[in-house]
Amino acid sequence: MQSYETPTTSVVRAVAELEETDITELEPLYEAIDTNALNVLLDAPGTQIEVTFEYGEYLITVTNGGELTVEECEFTRNPGENPRR
């Protein structure tokens, strides 16, 4: 992640790069996770924090240490099934 970006901006930018598309073409990140909570949580000082969630076809892991991992999901969901968070 870039030090000047919020975690949510870094996630969307990274996925857009992988998809080779503009960020405006992606589903809104707030449909996958509470973006305000993610930014606040990862900005909290103190203990090491790691958050993993699904976004589109990807499994995203971000830490408050500035690490961002984007992996293709190795599983599929049945329609109507709740996503893991």
Coordinates of N, CA, C and O in Angstrom, one line a residue:
M1 N 0.9 -1.2 0.0 CA 0.0 0.0 0.0 C 0.9 1.2 0.0 O 2.0 1.2 0.6
Q2 N 0.4 2.3 -0.6 CA 1.1 3.6 -0.6 C 0.8 4.3 0.7 O -0.3 4.2 1.2
S3 N 1.8 4.9 1.3 CA 1.6 5.5 2.6 C 0.6 6.7 2.6 O 0.0 7.0 3.6
Y4 N 0.4 7.3 1.5 CA -0.5 8.4 1.4 C -2.0 8.0 1.1 O -2.9 8.8 1.0
E5 N -2.2 6.7 0.8 CA -3.5 6.2 0.5 C -4.2 5.5 1.7 O -3.5 5.0 2.5
T6 N -5.5 5.6 1.7 CA -6.2 4.8 2.7 C -6.2 3.4 2.3 O -6.0 3.0 1.1
P7 N -6.4 2.5 3.2 CA -6.5 1.0 2.9 C -7.5 0.7 1.8 O -7.2 0.0 0.9
T8 N -8.7 1.4 1.9 CA -9.7 1.1 0.9 C -9.3 1.5 -0.5 O -9.5 0.8 -1.5
T9 N -8.6 2.7 -0.6 CA -8.2 3.1 -1.9 C -7.1 2.2 -2.5 O -7.1 1.8 -3.7
S10 N -6.2 1.7 -1.6 CA -5.2 0.7 -2.1 C -5.8 -0.6 -2.6 O -5.4 -1.1 -3.6
V11 N -6.8 -1.0 -1.9 CA -7.5 -2.3 -2.3 C -8.1 -2.1 -3.7 O -7.9 -2.9 -4.6
V12 N -8.9 -1.1 -3.9 CA -9.6 -0.8 -5.1 C -8.5 -0.6 -6.3 O -8.7 -1.2 -7.4
R13 N -7.5 0.1 -6.0 CA -6.5 0.3 -7.0 C -5.8 -1.0 -7.4 O -5.6 -1.3 -8.6
A14 N -5.5 -1.8 -6.4 CA -4.8 -3.1 -6.7 C -5.7 -4.0 -7.5 O -5.2 -4.7 -8.5
V15 N -6.9 -4.1 -7.2 CA -7.9 -5.0 -7.9 C -8.1 -4.4 -9.4 O -8.1 -5.2 -10.3
A16 N -8.2 -3.1 -9.5 CA -8.3 -2.5 -10.8 C -7.1 -2.8 -11.7 O -7.3 -3.1 -12.9
E17 N -5.9 -2.8 -11.1 CA -4.7 -3.1 -11.9 C -4.7 -4.6 -12.3 O -4.4 -4.9 -13.5
L18 N -5.1 -5.5 -11.4 CA -5.2 -6.9 -11.8 C -6.3 -7.2 -12.9 O -6.0 -8.0 -13.8
E19 N -7.4 -6.5 -12.8 CA -8.4 -6.6 -13.8 C -8.2 -5.8 -15.0 O -8.9 -6.0 -16.0
E20 N -7.1 -5.0 -15.0 CA -6.8 -4.1 -16.1 C -8.0 -3.3 -16.6 O -8.4 -3.2 -17.7
T21 N -8.6 -2.6 -15.6 CA -9.7 -1.8 -15.8 C -9.6 -0.6 -14.9 O -8.8 -0.5 -14.0
D22 N -10.5 0.4 -15.2 CA -10.6 1.6 -14.4 C -11.3 1.3 -13.1 O -12.2 0.4 -13.0
I23 N -11.0 1.9 -12.0 CA -11.6 1.7 -10.7 C -13.1 1.9 -10.7 O -13.9 1.3 -10.0
T24 N -13.6 2.8 -11.6 CA -15.0 3.1 -11.7 C -15.8 1.9 -12.3 O -17.0 1.8 -12.2
E25 N -15.1 0.9 -12.9 CA -15.7 -0.2 -13.5 C -15.9 -1.4 -12.5 O -16.6 -2.4 -12.7
L26 N -15.3 -1.3 -11.3 CA -15.4 -2.3 -10.3 C -16.7 -2.1 -9.4 O -17.2 -1.0 -9.3
E27 N -17.1 -3.2 -8.8 CA -18.3 -3.1 -7.9 C -17.8 -2.2 -6.7 O -16.6 -2.2 -6.4
P28 N -18.7 -1.5 -6.1 CA -18.3 -0.6 -5.0 C -17.7 -1.5 -3.8 O -18.3 -2.5 -3.5
L29 N -16.6 -1.1 -3.3 CA -16.0 -1.8 -2.2 C -16.9 -1.9 -1.0 O -16.9 -2.9 -0.3
Y30 N -17.7 -0.9 -0.8 CA -18.6 -0.9 0.4 C -19.7 -2.0 0.3 O -20.3 -2.3 1.3
E31 N -19.8 -2.6 -0.8 CA -20.7 -3.8 -0.9 C -20.1 -5.1 -0.4 O -20.7 -6.0 -0.1
A32 N -18.7 -5.0 -0.2 CA -18.0 -6.2 0.3 C -17.6 -6.0 1.8 O -17.5 -7.0 2.5
I33 N -17.4 -4.8 2.2 CA -16.9 -4.5 3.6 C -17.3 -3.1 3.9 O -17.4 -2.2 3.1
D34 N -17.4 -2.9 5.2 CA -17.6 -1.5 5.7 C -16.3 -0.7 5.6 O -15.4 -0.9 6.3
T35 N -16.3 0.1 4.6 CA -15.0 0.8 4.2 C -14.6 1.8 5.3 O -13.4 1.9 5.6
N36 N -15.5 2.5 6.0 CA -15.1 3.4 7.0 C -14.5 2.6 8.2 O -13.5 3.0 8.8
A37 N -15.1 1.5 8.6 CA -14.6 0.6 9.7 C -13.2 0.1 9.3 O -12.3 0.0 10.2
L38 N -13.0 -0.3 8.1 CA -11.7 -0.9 7.6 C -10.6 0.2 7.8 O -9.6 -0.1 8.3
N39 N -10.9 1.4 7.3 CA -9.9 2.5 7.4 C -9.6 2.8 8.8 O -8.4 3.0 9.2
V40 N -10.6 2.9 9.7 CA -10.4 3.3 11.1 C -9.6 2.1 11.8 O -8.7 2.4 12.5
L41 N -10.0 0.9 11.6 CA -9.4 -0.2 12.2 C -7.9 -0.3 11.9 O -7.1 -0.5 12.7
L42 N -7.6 -0.2 10.6 CA -6.2 -0.3 10.2 C -5.4 1.0 10.5 O -4.1 0.9 10.4
D43 N -6.0 2.0 10.9 CA -5.3 3.2 11.3 C -5.0 3.2 12.8 O -4.3 4.1 13.4
A44 N -5.6 2.2 13.5 CA -5.4 2.2 15.0 C -4.0 1.8 15.4 O -3.4 0.8 14.9
P45 N -3.4 2.6 16.3 CA -2.1 2.2 16.8 C -2.1 1.1 17.8 O -3.2 0.7 18.3
G46 N -1.0 0.5 18.0 CA -0.9 -0.6 19.0 C -0.7 -2.0 18.3 O 0.3 -2.1 17.6
T47 N -1.6 -2.9 18.6 CA -1.3 -4.3 18.2 C -1.4 -4.5 16.7 O -2.0 -3.6 15.9
Q48 N -0.8 -5.6 16.2 CA -0.8 -5.9 14.8 C -2.3 -6.4 14.4 O -2.9 -7.2 15.1
I49 N -2.8 -5.8 13.3 CA -4.1 -6.1 12.9 C -4.1 -6.6 11.5 O -3.4 -6.0 10.6
E50 N -4.8 -7.7 11.2 CA -4.9 -8.2 9.8 C -6.4 -8.4 9.5 O -7.1 -9.0 10.3
V51 N -6.8 -8.0 8.4 CA -8.2 -8.2 8.0 C -8.3 -8.9 6.6 O -7.6 -8.4 5.7
T52 N -9.1 -9.9 6.5 CA -9.2 -10.7 5.3 C -10.7 -10.7 4.9 O -11.5 -10.9 5.7
F53 N -11.0 -10.4 3.6 CA -12.4 -10.4 3.2 C -12.4 -10.7 1.7 O -11.4 -10.6 1.0
E54 N -13.6 -11.0 1.2 CA -13.8 -11.2 -0.3 C -14.2 -9.9 -0.9 O -15.0 -9.2 -0.4
Y55 N -13.6 -9.7 -2.1 CA -14.0 -8.6 -2.9 C -14.1 -9.0 -4.4 O -13.0 -9.3 -4.9
G56 N -15.2 -9.2 -4.9 CA -15.4 -9.7 -6.3 C -14.9 -11.1 -6.3 O -15.3 -12.0 -5.5
E57 N -13.9 -11.4 -7.2 CA -13.4 -12.8 -7.3 C -12.1 -12.9 -6.5 O -11.3 -13.9 -6.7
Y58 N -11.8 -12.0 -5.6 CA -10.5 -12.0 -4.9 C -10.7 -12.1 -3.4 O -11.7 -11.7 -2.8
L59 N -9.6 -12.6 -2.8 CA -9.5 -12.7 -1.3 C -8.5 -11.6 -1.0 O -7.3 -11.7 -1.4
I60 N -8.9 -10.6 -0.2 CA -8.0 -9.5 0.1 C -7.6 -9.6 1.5 O -8.4 -9.9 2.4
T61 N -6.3 -9.4 1.8 CA -5.8 -9.3 3.1 C -5.0 -8.0 3.3 O -4.1 -7.7 2.5
V62 N -5.3 -7.2 4.3 CA -4.6 -6.0 4.6 C -4.2 -5.9 6.0 O -4.9 -6.5 6.9
T63 N -3.1 -5.3 6.3 CA -2.6 -5.2 7.7 C -2.4 -3.7 8.0 O -2.3 -2.9 7.1
N64 N -2.4 -3.4 9.3 CA -2.1 -2.0 9.7 C -0.6 -1.7 9.5 O -0.2 -0.6 9.7
G65 N 0.2 -2.7 9.1 CA 1.6 -2.5 8.8 C 1.8 -2.1 7.4 O 2.9 -1.9 6.9
G66 N 0.7 -2.0 6.6 CA 0.8 -1.5 5.2 C 0.9 -2.6 4.2 O 1.2 -2.3 3.0
E67 N 0.7 -3.9 4.6 CA 0.8 -5.0 3.7 C -0.6 -5.2 3.0 O -1.6 -5.1 3.7
L68 N -0.6 -5.5 1.7 CA -1.8 -5.7 1.0 C -1.6 -7.0 0.1 O -0.6 -7.0 -0.7
T69 N -2.4 -8.0 0.2 CA -2.3 -9.2 -0.6 C -3.6 -9.4 -1.3 O -4.7 -9.3 -0.6
V70 N -3.6 -9.6 -2.6 CA -4.8 -9.9 -3.4 C -4.6 -11.2 -4.1 O -3.6 -11.4 -4.8
E71 N -5.5 -12.2 -3.7 CA -5.4 -13.5 -4.3 C -6.7 -13.9 -5.0 O -7.7 -13.5 -4.4
E72 N -6.6 -14.6 -6.0 CA -7.9 -15.1 -6.6 C -8.5 -16.1 -5.7 O -7.8 -16.9 -5.1
C73 N -9.8 -16.0 -5.5 CA -10.5 -17.0 -4.7 C -10.4 -18.4 -5.3 O -10.6 -18.5 -6.5
E74 N -10.1 -19.3 -4.4 CA -10.0 -20.7 -4.9 C -11.3 -21.5 -4.6 O -11.4 -22.7 -4.7
F75 N -12.4 -20.8 -4.3 CA -13.7 -21.4 -4.0 C -14.8 -20.6 -4.7 O -14.6 -19.5 -5.1
T76 N -15.9 -21.3 -4.8 CA -17.0 -20.6 -5.4 C -18.2 -20.7 -4.4 O -18.3 -21.6 -3.6
R77 N -19.0 -19.7 -4.5 CA -20.2 -19.6 -3.6 C -21.4 -20.0 -4.4 O -21.5 -19.7 -5.6
N78 N -22.4 -20.6 -3.8 CA -23.7 -20.8 -4.4 C -24.4 -19.5 -4.4 O -24.3 -18.7 -3.5
P79 N -25.2 -19.2 -5.4 CA -26.0 -18.0 -5.5 C -26.9 -17.9 -4.2 O -27.5 -18.8 -3.8
G80 N -26.9 -16.7 -3.6 CA -27.7 -16.4 -2.4 C -27.0 -16.8 -1.1 O -27.4 -16.5 -0.1
E81 N -25.8 -17.4 -1.2 CA -25.1 -17.8 0.0 C -24.4 -16.6 0.5 O -23.8 -15.8 -0.3
N82 N -24.3 -16.4 1.8 CA -23.6 -15.3 2.4 C -22.1 -15.4 2.2 O -21.6 -16.5 2.4
P83 N -21.4 -14.3 1.9 CA -20.0 -14.4 1.8 C -19.3 -14.5 3.1 O -19.9 -14.0 4.1
R84 N -18.1 -15.1 3.1 CA -17.3 -15.1 4.4 C -16.7 -13.8 4.6 O -16.3 -13.1 3.7
R85 N -16.7 -13.3 5.8 CA -16.1 -12.0 6.1 C -15.3 -12.2 7.4 O -15.6 -12.8 8.3

